[in-house]
CSV table of C-alpha atoms in Angstrom, one decimal:
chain,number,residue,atom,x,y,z
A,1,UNK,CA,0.0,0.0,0.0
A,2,UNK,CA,0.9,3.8,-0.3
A,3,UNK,CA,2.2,5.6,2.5
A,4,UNK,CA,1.3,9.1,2.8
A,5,UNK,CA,0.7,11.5,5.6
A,6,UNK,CA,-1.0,14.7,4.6
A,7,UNK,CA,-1.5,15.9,7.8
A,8,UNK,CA,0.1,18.4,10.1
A,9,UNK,CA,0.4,19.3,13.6
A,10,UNK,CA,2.2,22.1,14.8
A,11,UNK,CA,3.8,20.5,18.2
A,12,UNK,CA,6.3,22.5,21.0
A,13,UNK,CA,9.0,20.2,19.2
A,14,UNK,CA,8.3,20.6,15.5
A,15,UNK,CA,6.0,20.0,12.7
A,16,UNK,CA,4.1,16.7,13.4
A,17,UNK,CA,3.2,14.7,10.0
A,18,UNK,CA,0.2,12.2,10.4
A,19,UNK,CA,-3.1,10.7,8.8
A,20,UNK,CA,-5.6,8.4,9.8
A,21,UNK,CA,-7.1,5.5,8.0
A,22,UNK,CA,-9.9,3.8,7.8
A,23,UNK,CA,-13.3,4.4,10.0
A,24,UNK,CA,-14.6,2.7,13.0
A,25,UNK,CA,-13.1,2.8,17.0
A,26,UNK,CA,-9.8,4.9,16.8
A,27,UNK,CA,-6.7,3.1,17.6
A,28,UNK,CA,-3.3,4.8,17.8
A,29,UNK,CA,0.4,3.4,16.8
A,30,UNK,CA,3.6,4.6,17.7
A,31,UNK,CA,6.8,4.0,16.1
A,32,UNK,CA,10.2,3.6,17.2
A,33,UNK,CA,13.8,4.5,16.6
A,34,UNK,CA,15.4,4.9,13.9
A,35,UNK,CA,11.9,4.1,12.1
A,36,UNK,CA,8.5,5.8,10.9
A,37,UNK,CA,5.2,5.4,11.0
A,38,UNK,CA,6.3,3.1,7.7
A,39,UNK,CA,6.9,0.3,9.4
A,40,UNK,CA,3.0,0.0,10.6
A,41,UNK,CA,1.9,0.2,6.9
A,42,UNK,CA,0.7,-3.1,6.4
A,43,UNK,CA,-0.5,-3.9,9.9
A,44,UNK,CA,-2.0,-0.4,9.8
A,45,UNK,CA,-3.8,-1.6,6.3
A,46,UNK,CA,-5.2,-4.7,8.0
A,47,UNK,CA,-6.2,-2.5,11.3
A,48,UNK,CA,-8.1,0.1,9.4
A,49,UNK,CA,-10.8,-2.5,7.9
A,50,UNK,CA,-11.9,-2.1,12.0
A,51,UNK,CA,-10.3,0.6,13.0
A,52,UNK,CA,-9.9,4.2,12.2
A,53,UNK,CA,-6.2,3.9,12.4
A,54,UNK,CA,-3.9,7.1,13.4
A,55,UNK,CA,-0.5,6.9,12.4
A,56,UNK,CA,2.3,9.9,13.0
A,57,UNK,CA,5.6,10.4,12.5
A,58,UNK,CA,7.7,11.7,15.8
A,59,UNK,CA,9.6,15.3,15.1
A,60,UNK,CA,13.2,14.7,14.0
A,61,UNK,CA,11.6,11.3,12.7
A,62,UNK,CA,10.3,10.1,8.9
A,63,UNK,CA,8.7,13.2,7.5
A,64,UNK,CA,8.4,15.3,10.3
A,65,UNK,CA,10.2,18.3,11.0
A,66,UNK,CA,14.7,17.7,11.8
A,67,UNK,CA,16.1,20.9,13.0
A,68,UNK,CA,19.3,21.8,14.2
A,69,UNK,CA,18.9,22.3,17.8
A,70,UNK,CA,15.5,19.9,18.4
A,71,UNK,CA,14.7,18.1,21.3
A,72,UNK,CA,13.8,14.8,20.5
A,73,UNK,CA,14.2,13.3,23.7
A,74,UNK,CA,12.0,11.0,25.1
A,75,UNK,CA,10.2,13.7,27.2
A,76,UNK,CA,9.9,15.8,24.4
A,77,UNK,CA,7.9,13.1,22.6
A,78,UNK,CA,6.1,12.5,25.3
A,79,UNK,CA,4.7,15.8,25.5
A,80,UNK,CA,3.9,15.8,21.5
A,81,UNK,CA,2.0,12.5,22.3
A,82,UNK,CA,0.2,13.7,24.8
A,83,UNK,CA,-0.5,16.8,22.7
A,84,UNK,CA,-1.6,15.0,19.9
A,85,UNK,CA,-4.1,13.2,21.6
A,86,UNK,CA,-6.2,15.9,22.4
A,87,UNK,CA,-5.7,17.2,19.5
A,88,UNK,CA,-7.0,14.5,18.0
A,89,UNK,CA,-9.6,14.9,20.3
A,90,UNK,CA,-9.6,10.8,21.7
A,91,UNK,CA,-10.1,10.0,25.3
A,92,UNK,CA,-8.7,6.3,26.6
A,93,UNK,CA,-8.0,5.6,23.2
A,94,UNK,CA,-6.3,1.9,22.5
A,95,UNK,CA,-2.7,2.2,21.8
A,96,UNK,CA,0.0,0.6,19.9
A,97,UNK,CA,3.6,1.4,20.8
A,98,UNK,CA,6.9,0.0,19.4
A,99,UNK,CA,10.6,0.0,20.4
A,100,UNK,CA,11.1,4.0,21.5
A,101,UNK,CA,7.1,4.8,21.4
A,102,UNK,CA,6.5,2.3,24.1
A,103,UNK,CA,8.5,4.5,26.3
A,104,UNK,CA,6.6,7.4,25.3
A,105,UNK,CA,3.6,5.5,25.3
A,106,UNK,CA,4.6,4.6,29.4
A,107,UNK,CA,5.2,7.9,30.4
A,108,UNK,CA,2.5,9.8,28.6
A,109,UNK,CA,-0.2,7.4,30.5
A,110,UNK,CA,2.2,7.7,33.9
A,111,UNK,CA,3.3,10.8,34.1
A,112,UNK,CA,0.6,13.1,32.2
A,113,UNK,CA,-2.3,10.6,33.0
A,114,UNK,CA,-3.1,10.1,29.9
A,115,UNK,CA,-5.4,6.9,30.0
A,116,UNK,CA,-5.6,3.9,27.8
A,117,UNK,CA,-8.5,1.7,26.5
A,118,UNK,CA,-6.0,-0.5,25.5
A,119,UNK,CA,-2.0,-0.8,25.8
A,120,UNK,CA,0.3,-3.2,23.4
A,121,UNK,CA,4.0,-2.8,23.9
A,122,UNK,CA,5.6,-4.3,20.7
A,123,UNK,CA,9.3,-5.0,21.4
A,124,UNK,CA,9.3,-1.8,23.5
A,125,UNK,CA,11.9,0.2,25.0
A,126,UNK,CA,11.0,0.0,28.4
A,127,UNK,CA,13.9,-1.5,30.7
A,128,UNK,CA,17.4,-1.1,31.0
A,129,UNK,CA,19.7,-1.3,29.5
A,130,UNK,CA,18.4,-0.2,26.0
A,131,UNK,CA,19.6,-0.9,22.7
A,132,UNK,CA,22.7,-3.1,20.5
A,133,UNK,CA,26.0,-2.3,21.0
A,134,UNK,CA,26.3,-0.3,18.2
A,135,UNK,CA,23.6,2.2,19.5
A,136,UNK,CA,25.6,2.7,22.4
A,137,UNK,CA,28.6,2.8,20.6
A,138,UNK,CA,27.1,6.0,18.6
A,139,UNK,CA,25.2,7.5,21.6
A,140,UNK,CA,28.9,7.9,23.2
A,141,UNK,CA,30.0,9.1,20.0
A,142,UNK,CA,27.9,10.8,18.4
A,143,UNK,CA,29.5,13.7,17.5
A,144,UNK,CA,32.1,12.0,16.1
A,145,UNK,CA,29.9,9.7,13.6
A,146,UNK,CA,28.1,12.7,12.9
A,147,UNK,CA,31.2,14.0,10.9
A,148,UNK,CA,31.3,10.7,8.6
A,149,UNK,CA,31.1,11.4,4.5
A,150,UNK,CA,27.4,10.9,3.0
A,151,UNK,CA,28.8,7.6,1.5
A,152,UNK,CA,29.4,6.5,4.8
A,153,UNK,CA,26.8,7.4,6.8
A,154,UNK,CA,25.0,5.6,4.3
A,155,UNK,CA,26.3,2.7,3.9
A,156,UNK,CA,26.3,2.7,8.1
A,157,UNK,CA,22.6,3.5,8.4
A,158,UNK,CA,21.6,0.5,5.8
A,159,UNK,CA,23.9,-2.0,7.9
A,160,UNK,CA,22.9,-0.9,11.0
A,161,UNK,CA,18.6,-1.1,9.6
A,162,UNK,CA,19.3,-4.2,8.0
A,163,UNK,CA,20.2,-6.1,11.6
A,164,UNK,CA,16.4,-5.1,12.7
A,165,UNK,CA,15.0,-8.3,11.1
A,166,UNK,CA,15.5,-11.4,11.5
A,167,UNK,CA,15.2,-11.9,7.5
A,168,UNK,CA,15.9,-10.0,5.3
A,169,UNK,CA,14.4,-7.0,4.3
A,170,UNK,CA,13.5,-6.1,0.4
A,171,UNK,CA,15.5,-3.6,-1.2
A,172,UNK,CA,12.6,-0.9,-1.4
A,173,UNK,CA,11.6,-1.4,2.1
A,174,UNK,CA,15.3,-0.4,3.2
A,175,UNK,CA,15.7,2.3,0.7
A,176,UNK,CA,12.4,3.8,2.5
A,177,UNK,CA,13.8,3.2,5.9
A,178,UNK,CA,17.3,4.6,5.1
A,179,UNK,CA,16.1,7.2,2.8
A,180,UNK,CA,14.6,9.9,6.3
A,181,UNK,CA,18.6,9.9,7.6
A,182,UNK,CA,19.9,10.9,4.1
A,183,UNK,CA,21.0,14.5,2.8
A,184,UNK,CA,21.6,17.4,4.6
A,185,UNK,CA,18.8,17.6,7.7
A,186,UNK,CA,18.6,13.7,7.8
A,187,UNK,CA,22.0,12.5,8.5
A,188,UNK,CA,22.5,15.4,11.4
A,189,UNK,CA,19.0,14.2,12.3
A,190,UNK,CA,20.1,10.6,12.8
A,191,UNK,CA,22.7,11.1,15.0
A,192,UNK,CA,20.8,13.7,17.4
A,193,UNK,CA,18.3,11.1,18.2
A,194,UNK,CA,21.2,8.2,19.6
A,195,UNK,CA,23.1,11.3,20.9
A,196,UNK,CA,19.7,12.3,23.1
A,197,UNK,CA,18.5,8.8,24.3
A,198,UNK,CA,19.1,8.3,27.9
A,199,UNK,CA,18.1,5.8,30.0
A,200,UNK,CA,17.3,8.2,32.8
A,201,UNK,CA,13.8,8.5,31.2
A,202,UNK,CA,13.0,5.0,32.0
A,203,UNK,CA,14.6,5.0,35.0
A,204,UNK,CA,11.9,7.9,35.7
A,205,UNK,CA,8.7,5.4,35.6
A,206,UNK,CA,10.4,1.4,35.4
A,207,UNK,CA,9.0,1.1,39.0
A,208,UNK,CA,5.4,2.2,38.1
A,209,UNK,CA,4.7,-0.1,35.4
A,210,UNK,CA,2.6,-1.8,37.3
A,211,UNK,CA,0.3,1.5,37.8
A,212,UNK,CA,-0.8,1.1,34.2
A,213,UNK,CA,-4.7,0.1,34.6
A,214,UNK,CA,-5.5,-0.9,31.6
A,215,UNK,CA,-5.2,-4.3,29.4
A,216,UNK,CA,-2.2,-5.1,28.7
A,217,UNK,CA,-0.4,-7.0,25.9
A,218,UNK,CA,3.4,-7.4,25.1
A,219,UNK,CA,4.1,-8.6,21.9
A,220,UNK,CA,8.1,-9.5,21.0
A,221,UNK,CA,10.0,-11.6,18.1
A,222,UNK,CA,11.5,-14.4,19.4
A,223,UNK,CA,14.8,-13.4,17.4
A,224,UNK,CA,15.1,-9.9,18.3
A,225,UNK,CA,19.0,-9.3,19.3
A,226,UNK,CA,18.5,-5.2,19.6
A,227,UNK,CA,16.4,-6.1,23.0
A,228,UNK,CA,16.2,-9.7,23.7
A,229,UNK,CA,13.7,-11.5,25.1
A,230,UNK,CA,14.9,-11.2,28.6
A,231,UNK,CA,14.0,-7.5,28.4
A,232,UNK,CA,10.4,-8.6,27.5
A,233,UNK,CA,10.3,-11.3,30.7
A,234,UNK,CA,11.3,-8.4,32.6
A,235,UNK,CA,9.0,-6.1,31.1
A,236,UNK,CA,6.1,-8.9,32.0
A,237,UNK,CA,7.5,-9.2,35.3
A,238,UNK,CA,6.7,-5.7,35.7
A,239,UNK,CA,3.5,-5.7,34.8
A,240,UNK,CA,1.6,-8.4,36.4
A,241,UNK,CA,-1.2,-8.5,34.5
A,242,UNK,CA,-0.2,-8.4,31.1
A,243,UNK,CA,-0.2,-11.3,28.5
A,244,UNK,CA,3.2,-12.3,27.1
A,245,UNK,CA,3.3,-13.0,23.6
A,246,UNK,CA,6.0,-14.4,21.4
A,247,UNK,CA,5.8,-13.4,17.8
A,248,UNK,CA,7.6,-16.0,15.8
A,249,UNK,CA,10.5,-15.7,13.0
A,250,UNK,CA,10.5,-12.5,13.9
A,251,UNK,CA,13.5,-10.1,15.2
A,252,UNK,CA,12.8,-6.4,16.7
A,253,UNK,CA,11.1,-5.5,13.8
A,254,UNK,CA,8.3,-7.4,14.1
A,255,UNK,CA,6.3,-5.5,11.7
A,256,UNK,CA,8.6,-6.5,9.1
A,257,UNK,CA,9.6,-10.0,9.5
A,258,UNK,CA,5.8,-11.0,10.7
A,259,UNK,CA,2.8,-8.3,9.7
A,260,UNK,CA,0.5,-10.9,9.2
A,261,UNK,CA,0.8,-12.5,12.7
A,262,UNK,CA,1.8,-9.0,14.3
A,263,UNK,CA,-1.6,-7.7,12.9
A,264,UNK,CA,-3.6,-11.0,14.0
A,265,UNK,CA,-2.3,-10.5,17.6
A,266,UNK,CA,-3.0,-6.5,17.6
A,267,UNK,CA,-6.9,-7.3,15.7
A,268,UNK,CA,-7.1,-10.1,18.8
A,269,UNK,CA,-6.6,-7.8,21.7
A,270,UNK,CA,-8.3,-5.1,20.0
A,271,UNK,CA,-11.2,-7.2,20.2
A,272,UNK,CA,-11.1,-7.7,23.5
């Protein structure tokens, strides 16, 4: 399917691109890092035959604003969540977080009190310590990479993309993953978002997991070697009454390696 966001939404952070699709009870995904909305596109497509499905793209992220300067920090996209949200005018709205946006996802419903119909945490960042070695690599270094030659950075951004999946991915899938960290305002962009990540904003809310009052599902591939599974048991562990699912084949981009059971699981709890 076609992947377009038309709309905007002028956020304390930057210019917010987003849609929705389809009609029916609202549900809401989240992306992580160093994604889009893109990755949701065909679990989005199954979604919005249900669903009125929003999708947005986090500023310094896919098509939204990169700026020198921005604060894409993990509190910063937790106040553009929670922004967006009433802008979209939903109230306990079901929710859909991966990687990065299921710490965003966590704070906005424990610190701002945002509530939830609904909560799936899809391979989330949630528990330390986050990330491969090579994101931490970069974080400490991030000035540093930031200097590499276009052909470089490149090259470094399809490798690093690539190791996401447990197979492989297609060649225009990575093109369209690579393609936001290109150029003049992407490759800066790339590099500001490892260089802000700190684990202090877990740290923050790790303990109060267990405050979350709604459902609860945790969804993870069962190859996923940027967070392995242990950080999922962990997660689980935190949250007592959530449901533990494995999705199989797939690494920590489960969207990729697995839409179709990704989606089932999602359309499943959904449902209730």
């Amino acid at each position: 399917m076609g992947w377009d966001l038309p709309e905007q939404y002028e956020s304390p952070h930057g210019t917010v691109r987003w849609a929705s699709l389809g009609r029916g009870d609202p549900v809401v995904l989240l992306h992580g890092t160093p994604f889009s909305s893109y990755v949701w596109r065909d679990v989005a497509g199954v979604l919005s035959a249900r669903h009125q499905v929003f999708v947005w793209d986090m500023p310094g992220y896919g098509r939204s604003e990169k700026r020198d300067g921005q604060d894409v920090s993990l509190a910063a996209q937790q106040e553009v969540f929670t922004g967006l949200l009433r802008h979209w005018g939903l109230r306990a709205p079901p929710v859909v977080a991966h990687d990065f946006g299921g710490a965003v996802a966590l704070r906005s419903t424990l610190l701002d009190g945002v509530r939830y119909g609904r909560l799936a945490l899809v391979d989330a960042v949630s528990v330390r310590p986050w990330g491969s070695d090579f994101f931490r690599l970069v974080q400490e270094n991030s000035e540093v990479f930031a200097a590499l030659p276009p052909n470089l950075h490149e090259a470094l951004v399809r490798t690093y993309i690539a190791t996401a999946v447990h197979r492989e991915l297609r060649g225009e899938v990575l093109d369209a993953l690579v393609a936001p960290w290109l150029g003049e305002a992407g490759q800066p962009a790339f590099y500001r978002q490892i260089g802000q990540a700190d684990e202090r904003f877990t740290r923050e809310v790790e303990d109060r997991y267990a405050e979350v009052g709604c459902p609860v599902v945790i969804a993870w591939g069962d190859h996923d070697t940027w967070l392995p599974p242990d950080r999922a048991k962990n997660l689980a562990q935190r949250i007592p009454h959530a449901d533990l699912n494995w999705i199989a084949g797939a690494g920590h981009l489960v969207q990729e390696d697995n839409p179709a059971a990704c989606a089932t699981l999602i359309n499943d709890f959904l449902a209730g």
